[in-house]
Coordinates of C-alpha atoms in Angstrom, one line a residue:
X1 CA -74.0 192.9 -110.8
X2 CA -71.1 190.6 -110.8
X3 CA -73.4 188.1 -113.0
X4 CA -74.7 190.3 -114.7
X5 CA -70.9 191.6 -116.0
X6 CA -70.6 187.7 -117.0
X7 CA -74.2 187.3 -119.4
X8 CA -76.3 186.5 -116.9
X9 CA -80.0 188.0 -117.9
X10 CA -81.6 187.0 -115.0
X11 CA -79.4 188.9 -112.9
X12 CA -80.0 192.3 -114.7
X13 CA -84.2 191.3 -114.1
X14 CA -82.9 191.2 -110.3
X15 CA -81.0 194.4 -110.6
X16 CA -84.5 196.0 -112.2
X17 CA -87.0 194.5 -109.6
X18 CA -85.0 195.9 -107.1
X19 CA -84.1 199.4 -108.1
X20 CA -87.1 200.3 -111.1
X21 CA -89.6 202.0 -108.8
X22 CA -86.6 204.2 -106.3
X23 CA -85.2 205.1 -109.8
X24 CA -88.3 206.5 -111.0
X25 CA -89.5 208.0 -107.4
X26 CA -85.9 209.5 -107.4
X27 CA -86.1 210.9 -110.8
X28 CA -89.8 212.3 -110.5
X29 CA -88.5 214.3 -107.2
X30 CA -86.1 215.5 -109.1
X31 CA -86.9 216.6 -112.3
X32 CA -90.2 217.5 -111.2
X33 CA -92.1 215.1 -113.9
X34 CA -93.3 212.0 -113.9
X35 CA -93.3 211.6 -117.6
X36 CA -89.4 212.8 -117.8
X37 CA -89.0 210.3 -115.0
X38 CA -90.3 207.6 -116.8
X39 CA -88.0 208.2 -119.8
X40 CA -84.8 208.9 -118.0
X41 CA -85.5 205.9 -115.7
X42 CA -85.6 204.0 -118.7
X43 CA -82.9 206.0 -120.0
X44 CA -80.8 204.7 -116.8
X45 CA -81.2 201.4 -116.8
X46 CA -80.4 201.4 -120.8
X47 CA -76.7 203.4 -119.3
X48 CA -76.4 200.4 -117.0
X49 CA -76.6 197.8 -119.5
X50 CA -74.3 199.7 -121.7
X51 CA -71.7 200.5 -119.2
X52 CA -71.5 197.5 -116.8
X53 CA -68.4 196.6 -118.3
X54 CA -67.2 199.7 -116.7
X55 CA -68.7 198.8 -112.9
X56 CA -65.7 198.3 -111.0
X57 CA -65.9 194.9 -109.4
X58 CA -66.5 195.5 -105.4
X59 CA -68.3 198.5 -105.8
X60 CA -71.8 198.7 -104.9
X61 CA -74.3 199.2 -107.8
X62 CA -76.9 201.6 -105.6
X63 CA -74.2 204.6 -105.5
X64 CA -73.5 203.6 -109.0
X65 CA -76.8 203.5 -110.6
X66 CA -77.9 206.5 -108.4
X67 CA -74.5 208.2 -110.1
X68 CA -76.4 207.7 -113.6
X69 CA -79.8 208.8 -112.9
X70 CA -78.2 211.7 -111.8
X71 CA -76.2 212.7 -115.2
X72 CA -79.5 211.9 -116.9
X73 CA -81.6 214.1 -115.0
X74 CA -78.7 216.7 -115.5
X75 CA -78.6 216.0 -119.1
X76 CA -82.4 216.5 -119.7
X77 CA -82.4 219.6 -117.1
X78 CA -79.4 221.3 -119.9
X79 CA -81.9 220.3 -122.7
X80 CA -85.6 220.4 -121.8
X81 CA -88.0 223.2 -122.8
X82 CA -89.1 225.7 -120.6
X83 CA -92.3 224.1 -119.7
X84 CA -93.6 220.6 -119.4
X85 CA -97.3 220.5 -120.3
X86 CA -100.0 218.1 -118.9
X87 CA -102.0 216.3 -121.3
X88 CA -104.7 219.3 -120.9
X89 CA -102.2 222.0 -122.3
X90 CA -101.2 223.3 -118.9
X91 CA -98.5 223.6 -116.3
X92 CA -98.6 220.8 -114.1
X93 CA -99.6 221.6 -110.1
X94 CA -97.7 218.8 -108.7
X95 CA -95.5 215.5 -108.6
X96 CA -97.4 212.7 -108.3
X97 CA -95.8 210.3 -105.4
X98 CA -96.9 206.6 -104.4
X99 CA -99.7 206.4 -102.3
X100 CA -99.3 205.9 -98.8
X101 CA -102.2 206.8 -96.8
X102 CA -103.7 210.3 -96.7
X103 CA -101.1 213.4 -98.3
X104 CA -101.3 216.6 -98.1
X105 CA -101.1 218.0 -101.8
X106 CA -100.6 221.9 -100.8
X107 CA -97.9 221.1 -98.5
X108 CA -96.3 218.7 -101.2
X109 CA -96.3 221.3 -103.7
X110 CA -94.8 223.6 -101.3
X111 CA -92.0 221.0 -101.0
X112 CA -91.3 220.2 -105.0
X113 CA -91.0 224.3 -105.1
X114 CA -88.6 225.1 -102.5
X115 CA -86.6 222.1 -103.4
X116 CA -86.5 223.4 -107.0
X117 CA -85.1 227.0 -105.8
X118 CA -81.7 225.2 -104.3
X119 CA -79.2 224.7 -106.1
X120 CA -78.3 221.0 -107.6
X121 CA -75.3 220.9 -105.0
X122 CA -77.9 221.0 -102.0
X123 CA -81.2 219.3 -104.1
X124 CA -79.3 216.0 -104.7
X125 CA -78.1 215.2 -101.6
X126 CA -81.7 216.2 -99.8
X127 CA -83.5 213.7 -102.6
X128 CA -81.2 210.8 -102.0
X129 CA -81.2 211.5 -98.1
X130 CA -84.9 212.2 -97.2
X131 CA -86.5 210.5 -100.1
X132 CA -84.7 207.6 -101.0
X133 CA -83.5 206.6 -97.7
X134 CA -79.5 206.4 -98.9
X135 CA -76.8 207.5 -96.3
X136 CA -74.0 209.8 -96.9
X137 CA -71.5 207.4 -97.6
X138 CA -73.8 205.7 -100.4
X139 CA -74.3 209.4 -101.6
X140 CA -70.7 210.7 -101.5
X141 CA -70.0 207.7 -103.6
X142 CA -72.4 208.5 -105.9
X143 CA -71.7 212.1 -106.0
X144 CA -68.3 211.8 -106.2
X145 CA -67.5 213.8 -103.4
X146 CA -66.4 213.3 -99.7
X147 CA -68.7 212.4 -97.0
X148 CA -68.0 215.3 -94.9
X149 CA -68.9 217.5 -98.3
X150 CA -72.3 215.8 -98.7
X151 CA -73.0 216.2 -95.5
X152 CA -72.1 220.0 -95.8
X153 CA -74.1 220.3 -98.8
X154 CA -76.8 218.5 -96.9
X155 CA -76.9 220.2 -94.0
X156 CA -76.5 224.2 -96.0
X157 CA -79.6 222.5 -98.2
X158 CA -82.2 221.7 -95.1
X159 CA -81.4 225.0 -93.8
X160 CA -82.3 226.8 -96.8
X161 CA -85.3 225.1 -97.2
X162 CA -86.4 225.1 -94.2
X163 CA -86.1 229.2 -94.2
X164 CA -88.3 229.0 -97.9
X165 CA -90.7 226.5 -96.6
X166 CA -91.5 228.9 -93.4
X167 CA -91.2 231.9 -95.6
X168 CA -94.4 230.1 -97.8
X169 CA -96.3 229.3 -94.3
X170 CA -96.1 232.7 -93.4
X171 CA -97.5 233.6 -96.8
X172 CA -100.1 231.6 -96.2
X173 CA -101.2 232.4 -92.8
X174 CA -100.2 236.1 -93.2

């Protein structure tokens, strides 16, 4: 980031191979859409370019780009319509993730739904935790927040989701 601050090109190229496809997997579990992920990714990395004159020098950039994914996804959940239509004209079923062997679609979709019934306090920290692989520290810093409150956040979000997700399963097998 450092040479990047100074002109470097190459070093924002770096910055993009690197974080791109987390962004994106990041954004998609959290908005829900892989065609708002796409934009705000893009949306992101177009913030970082623009503001790296405001990174402060001996931060780290993961916390900080994370940070601005985050507002963006915020912004575009304070502005979207009500639905987000597949090509076909209907409600999409599910987030599309990257392949990694064999996935169980019903269980996924169970997932992206309880996730979406917490509130952003508890959702964010669970993404960046569980999905994106980030520790507490990275996500307080990111969040703005202490560690001890992610963690609280955290810790209230698994609980709640883990009373909707066996809520579902006895749905299901009731």
């Amino acid at each position: 980031m450092t040479r990047f601050r100074q002109g470097d090109s190459r070093a924002f190229d770096a910055l993009f191979q690197r974080y791109a496809r987390p962004i994106h997997g990041y954004l998609a579990r959290l908005t829900g859409s892989p065609a708002a992920a796409e934009d705000l990714s893009q949306q992101t990395f177009l913030s970082l370019v623009r503001g790296r004159g405001r990174f402060q020098e001996g931060a780290r950039v993961k916390p900080w780009l994370y940070a601005i994914a985050t507002n963006a996804a915020r912004d575009w959940q304070r502005r979207k319509r009500p639905e987000d239509l597949t090509d076909e004209g209907e409600l999409p079923t599910s987030v599309p993730v990257e392949a990694q062997g064999p996935r169980d679609a019903g269980l996924e979709r169970a997932v992206q739904r309880a996730l979406e019934q917490l509130p952003e306090g508890q959702r964010i920290p669970i993404v960046l935790h569980r999905f994106e692989g980030m520790g507490f520290a990275e996500i307080a810093e990111s969040m703005g927040l202490t560690e001890s409150a992610v963690k609280v956040r955290a810790h209230r979000g698994y609980a709640r989701l883990r009373e909707l997700l066996a809520t579902l399963r006895e749905e299901t097998n009731g």
